[in-house]
Coordinates of C-alpha atoms in Angstrom, one line a residue:
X10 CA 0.0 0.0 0.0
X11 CA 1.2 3.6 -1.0
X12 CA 3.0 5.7 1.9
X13 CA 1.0 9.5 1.7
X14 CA 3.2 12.3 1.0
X15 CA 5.7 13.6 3.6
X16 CA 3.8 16.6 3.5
X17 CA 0.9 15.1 5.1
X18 CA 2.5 13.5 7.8
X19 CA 1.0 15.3 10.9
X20 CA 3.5 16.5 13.2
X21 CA 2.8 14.7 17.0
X22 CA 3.1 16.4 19.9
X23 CA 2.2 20.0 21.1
X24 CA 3.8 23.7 21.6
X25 CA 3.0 23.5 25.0
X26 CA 5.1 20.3 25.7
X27 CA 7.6 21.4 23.5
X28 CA 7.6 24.9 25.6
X29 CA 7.8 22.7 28.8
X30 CA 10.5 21.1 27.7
X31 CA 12.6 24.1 26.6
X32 CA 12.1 25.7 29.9
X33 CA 13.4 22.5 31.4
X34 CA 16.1 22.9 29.2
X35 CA 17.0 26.8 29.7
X36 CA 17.4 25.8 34.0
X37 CA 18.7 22.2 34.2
X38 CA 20.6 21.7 30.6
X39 CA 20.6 18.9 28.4
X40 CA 22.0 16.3 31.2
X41 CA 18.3 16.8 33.1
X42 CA 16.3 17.3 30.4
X43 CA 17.0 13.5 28.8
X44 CA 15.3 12.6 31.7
X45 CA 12.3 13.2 30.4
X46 CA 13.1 13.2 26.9
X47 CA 14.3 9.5 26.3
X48 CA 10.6 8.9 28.0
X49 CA 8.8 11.1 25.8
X50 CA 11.4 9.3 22.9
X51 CA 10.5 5.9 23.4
X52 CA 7.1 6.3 23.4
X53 CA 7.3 8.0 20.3
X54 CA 9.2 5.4 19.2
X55 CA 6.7 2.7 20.1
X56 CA 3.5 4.5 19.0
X57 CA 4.9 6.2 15.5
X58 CA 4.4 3.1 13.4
X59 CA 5.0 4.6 10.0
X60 CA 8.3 6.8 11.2
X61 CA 9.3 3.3 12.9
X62 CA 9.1 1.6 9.7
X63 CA 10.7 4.3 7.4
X64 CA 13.2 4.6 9.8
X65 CA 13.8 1.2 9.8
X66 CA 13.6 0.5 5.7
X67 CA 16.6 3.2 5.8
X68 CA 18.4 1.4 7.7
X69 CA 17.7 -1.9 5.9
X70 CA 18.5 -0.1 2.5
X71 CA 21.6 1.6 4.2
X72 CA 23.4 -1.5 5.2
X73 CA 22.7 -3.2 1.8
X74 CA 24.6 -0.7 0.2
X75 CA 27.4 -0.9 2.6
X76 CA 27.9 -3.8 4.7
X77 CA 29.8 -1.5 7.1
X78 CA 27.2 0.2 8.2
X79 CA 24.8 -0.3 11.3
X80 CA 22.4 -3.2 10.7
X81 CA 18.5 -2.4 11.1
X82 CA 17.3 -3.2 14.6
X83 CA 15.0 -2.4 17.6
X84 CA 17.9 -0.1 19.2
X85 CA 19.4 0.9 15.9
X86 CA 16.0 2.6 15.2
X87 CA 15.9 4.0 18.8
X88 CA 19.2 5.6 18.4
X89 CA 17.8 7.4 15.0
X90 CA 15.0 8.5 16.9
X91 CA 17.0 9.4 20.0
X92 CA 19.8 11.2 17.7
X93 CA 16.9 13.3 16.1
X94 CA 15.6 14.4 19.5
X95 CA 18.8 15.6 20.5
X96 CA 19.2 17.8 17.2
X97 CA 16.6 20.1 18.1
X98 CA 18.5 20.5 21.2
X99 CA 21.1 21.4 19.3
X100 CA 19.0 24.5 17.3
X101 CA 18.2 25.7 21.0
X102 CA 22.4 26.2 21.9
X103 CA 22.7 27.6 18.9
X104 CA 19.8 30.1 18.8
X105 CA 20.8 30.8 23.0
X106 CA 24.7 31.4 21.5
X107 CA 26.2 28.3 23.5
X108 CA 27.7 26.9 20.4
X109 CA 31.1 28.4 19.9
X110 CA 33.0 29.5 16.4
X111 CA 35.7 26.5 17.7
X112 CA 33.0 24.4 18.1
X113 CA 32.7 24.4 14.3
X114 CA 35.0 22.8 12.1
X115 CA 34.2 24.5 8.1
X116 CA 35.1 22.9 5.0
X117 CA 35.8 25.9 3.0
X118 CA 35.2 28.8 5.5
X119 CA 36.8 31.1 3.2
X120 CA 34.3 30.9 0.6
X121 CA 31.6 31.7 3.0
X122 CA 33.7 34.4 4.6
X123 CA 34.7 35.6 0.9
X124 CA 30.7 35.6 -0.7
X125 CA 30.0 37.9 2.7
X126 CA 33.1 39.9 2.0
X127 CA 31.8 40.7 -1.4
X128 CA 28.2 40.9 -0.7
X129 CA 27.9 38.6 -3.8
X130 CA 24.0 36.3 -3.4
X131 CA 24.1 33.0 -3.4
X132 CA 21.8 29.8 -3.4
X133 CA 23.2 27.4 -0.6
X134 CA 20.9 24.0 -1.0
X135 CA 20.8 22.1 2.1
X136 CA 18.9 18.8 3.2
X137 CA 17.2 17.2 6.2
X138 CA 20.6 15.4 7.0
X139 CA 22.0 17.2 10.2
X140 CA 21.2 20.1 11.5
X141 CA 21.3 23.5 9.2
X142 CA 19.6 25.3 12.1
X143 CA 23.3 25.9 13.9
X144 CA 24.6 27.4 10.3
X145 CA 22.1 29.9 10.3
X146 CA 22.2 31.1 13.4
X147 CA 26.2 31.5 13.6
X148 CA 25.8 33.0 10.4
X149 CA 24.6 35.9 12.0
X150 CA 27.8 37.0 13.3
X151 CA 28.5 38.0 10.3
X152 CA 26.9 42.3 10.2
X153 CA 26.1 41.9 6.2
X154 CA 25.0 38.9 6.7
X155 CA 21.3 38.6 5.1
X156 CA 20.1 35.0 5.3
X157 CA 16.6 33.7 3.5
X158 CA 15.4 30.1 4.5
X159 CA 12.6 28.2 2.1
X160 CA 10.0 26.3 4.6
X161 CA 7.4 23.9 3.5
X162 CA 5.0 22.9 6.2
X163 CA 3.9 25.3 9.3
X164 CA 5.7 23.6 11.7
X165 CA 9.2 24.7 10.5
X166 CA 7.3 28.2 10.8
X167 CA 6.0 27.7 14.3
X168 CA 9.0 25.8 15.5
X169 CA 11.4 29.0 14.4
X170 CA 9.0 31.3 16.4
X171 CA 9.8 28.8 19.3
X172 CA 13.3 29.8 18.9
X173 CA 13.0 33.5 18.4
X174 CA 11.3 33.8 21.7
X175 CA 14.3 32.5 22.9
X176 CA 16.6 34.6 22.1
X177 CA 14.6 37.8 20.0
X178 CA 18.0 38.9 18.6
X179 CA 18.7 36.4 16.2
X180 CA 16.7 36.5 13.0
X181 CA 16.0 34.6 10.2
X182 CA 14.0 35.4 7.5
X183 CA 11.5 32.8 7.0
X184 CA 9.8 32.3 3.7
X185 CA 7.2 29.8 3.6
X186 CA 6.4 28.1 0.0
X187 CA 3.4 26.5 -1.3
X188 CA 4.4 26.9 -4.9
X189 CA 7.6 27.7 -6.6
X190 CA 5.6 30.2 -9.1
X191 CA 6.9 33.1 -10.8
X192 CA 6.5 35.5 -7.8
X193 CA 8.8 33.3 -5.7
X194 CA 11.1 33.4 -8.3
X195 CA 11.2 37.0 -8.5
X196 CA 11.2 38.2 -5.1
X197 CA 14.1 35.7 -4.6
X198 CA 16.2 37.3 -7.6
X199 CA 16.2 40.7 -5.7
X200 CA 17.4 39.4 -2.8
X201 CA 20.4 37.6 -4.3
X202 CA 21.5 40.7 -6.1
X203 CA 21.0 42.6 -3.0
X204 CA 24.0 40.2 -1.7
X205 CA 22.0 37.9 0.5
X206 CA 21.8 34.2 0.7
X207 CA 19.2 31.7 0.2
X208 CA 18.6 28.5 1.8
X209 CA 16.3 25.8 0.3
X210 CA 16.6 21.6 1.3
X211 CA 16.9 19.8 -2.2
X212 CA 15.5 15.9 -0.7
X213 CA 12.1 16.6 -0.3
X214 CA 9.5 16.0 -3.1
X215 CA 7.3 19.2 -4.0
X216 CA 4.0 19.7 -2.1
X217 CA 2.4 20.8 -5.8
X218 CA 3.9 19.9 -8.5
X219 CA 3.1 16.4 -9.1
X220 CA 5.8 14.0 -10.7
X221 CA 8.5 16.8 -11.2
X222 CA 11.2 15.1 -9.8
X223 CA 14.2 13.3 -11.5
X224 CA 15.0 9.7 -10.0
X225 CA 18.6 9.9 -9.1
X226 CA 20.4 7.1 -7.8
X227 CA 20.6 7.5 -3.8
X228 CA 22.0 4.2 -1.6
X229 CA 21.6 1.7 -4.6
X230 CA 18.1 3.2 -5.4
X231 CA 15.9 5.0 -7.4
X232 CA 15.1 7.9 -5.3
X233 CA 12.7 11.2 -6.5
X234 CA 14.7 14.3 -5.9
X235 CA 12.6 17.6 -6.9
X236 CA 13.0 19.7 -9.6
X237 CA 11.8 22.6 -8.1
X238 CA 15.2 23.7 -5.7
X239 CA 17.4 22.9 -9.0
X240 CA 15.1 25.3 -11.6
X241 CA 15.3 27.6 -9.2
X242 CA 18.9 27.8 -8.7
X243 CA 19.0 28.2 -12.3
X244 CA 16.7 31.5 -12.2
X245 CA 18.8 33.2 -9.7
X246 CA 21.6 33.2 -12.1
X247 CA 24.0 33.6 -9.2
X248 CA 26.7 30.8 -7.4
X249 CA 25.5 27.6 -5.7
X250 CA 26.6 25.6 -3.0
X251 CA 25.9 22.8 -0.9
X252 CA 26.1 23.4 2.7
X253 CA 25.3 20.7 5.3
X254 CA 25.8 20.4 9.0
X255 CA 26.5 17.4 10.8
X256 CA 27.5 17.1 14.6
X257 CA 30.5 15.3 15.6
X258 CA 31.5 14.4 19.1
X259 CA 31.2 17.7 21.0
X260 CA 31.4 19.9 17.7
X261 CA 30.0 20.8 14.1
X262 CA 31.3 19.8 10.7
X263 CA 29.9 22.1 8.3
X264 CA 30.2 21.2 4.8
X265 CA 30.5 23.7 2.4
X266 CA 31.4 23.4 -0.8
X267 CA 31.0 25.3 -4.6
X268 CA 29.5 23.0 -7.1
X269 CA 28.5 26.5 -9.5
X270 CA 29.1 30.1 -10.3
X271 CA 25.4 30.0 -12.3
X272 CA 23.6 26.3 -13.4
X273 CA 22.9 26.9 -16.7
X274 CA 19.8 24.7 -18.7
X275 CA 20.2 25.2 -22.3
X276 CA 16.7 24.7 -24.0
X277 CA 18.0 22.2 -26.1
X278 CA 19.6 19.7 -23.3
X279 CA 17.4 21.4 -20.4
X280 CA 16.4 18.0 -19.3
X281 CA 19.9 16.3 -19.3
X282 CA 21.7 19.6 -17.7
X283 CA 18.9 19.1 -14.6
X284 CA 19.1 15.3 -14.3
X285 CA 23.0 16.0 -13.9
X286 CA 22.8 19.0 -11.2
X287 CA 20.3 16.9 -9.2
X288 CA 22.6 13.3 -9.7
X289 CA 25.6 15.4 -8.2
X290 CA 23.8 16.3 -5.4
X291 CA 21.9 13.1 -4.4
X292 CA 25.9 11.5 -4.4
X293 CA 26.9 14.4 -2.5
X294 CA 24.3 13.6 -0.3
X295 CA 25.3 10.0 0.1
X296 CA 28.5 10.6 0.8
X297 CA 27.6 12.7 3.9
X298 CA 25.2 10.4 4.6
X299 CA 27.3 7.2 5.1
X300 CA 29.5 9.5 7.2
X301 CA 26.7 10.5 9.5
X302 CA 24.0 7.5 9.5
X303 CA 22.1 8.6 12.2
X304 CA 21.5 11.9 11.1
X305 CA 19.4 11.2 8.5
X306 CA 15.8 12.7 9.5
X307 CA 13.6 12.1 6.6
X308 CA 11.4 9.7 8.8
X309 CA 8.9 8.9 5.7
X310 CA 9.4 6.4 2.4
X311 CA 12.0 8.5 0.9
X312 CA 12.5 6.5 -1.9
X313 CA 8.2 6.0 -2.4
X314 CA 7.5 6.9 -6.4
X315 CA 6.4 10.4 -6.2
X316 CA 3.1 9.6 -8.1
X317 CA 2.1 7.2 -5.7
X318 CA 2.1 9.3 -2.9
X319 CA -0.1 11.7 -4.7
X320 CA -2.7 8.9 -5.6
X321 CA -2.6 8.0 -2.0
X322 CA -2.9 11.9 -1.1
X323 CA -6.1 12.0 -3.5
X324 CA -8.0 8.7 -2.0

């Protein structure tokens, strides 16, 4: 039977817990507040039947690709679980300032410090692997520093607002997106030759346009990949990056890298030039991925024919 789209998948739990829990977190720390959280966590755990068994069917797919790598199990799939709790602790330090610059290890700082420098836009396309939250808010140290984030679903929305009233000097520029229309488009352009950055995730399926994705290979599989983020790219006319965030030990390695000065997609090979930008990124995806296993938070069929979902979505 067909998974629904990851856009439909509810969020559980409330603000108010969630607020609980931050409060928890602002007087005791992160040592005090696992007390309740691996609770909360394992009941999650035991209840989310469809995060369980995407979680698990990554896994599965994960160590047939490499033998290396963790097999699928009851406490593999509680670790995931567990390691994705403990990311959104993560976007707390960094939205309170307890992360510091040497906690951060960059691949490539220059370029970063070198596009703010310049005041030269830029698309930086992300993913769900990691945590992107603790780039963007130790971005902000930077004074020219403009930073736009793409959101699909409310709860990125609400969960940011969250954060703000944590700490009401840091900012980010939220920009929620039903549709990838012309407007986006344009408003987006001014912005990047007003020198500021744009964040969009490239590994989630679009919430409206139906069966515009490319299937690029991902673990040994077929996966869809949007074309939306790529297209997009491609309007800007500016450079492109990826840029993920993965924790390591007590730190952050942030991985930033050029992969464009402007994506070009001639007319004529307009479908080849997209199916190679989004191939490059779904390996480079993989390979940060099989660095980080456990970081993977796409808790849905990931690799689920985009069309299906959408039949399920319409029953």
């Amino acid at each position: 039977m067909s998974e629904q789209h990851w856009s439909k998948t509810k969020e559980r739990g409330s603000y108010l817990g969630m607020q609980f829990l931050l409060g928890v977190y602002k007087l005791f720390g992160r040592r005090v507040l696992w007390l309740f959280m691996f609770v909360v966590v394992f009941y999650f755990y035991l209840s989310g039947r469809k995060a369980r068994r995407a979680s698990l069917d990554y896994w599965r797919r994960l160590h047939t690709f490499d033998s290396s790598q963790p097999k699928p199990s009851f406490g593999t799939g509680l670790k995931h679980f567990c390691t994705f709790a403990d990311s959104a602790f993560d976007k707390i330090d960094a939205w309170l300032g307890r992360i510091t610059p040497a906690q951060l290890r960059y691949q490539n700082q220059h370029l970063f410090d070198d596009l703010v420098a310049r005041r030269q836009g830029a698309i930086f396309i992300g993913s769900h692997l990691g945590n992107l939250e603790v780039c963007r808010a130790l971005g902000m140290r930077h004074q020219n520093c403009v930073i736009n984030v793409l959101v699909f679903t409310e709860h990125a929305v609400e969960f940011n607002r969250t954060l703000g009233r944590i700490n009401p000097n840091v900012s980010v520029n939220l920009i929620q997106v039903s549709d990838m229309g012309p407007d986006l488009a344009i408003l987006l352009k001014s912005k990047v030759e007003q020198g500021e950055f744009v964040v969009i995730v490239g590994d989630r399926t679009s919430t409206s346009a139906v069966g515009r994705v490319h299937y690029a290979s991902f673990l040994g599989e077929p996966a869809p990949f949007a074309q939306g983020p790529f297209i997009l790219a491609a309007l800007l006319e500016c450079p492109i990056y990826w840029l993920f965030c993965t924790r390591s030990g007590d730190g952050f390695d942030v991985h930033f890298s050029h992969y464009s000065e402007a994506l070009s997609l001639p007319r004529k090979t307009r479908q080849q030039a997209l199916a190679q930008v989004i191939d490059d990124y779904a390996q480079e995806l993989q390979r940060v991925t099989l660095q980080c296993p456990y970081q993977w938070f796409n808790f849905y069929d990931f690799w689920q024919r985009d069309e299906d979902s959408v039949r399920h979505k319409e029953k």
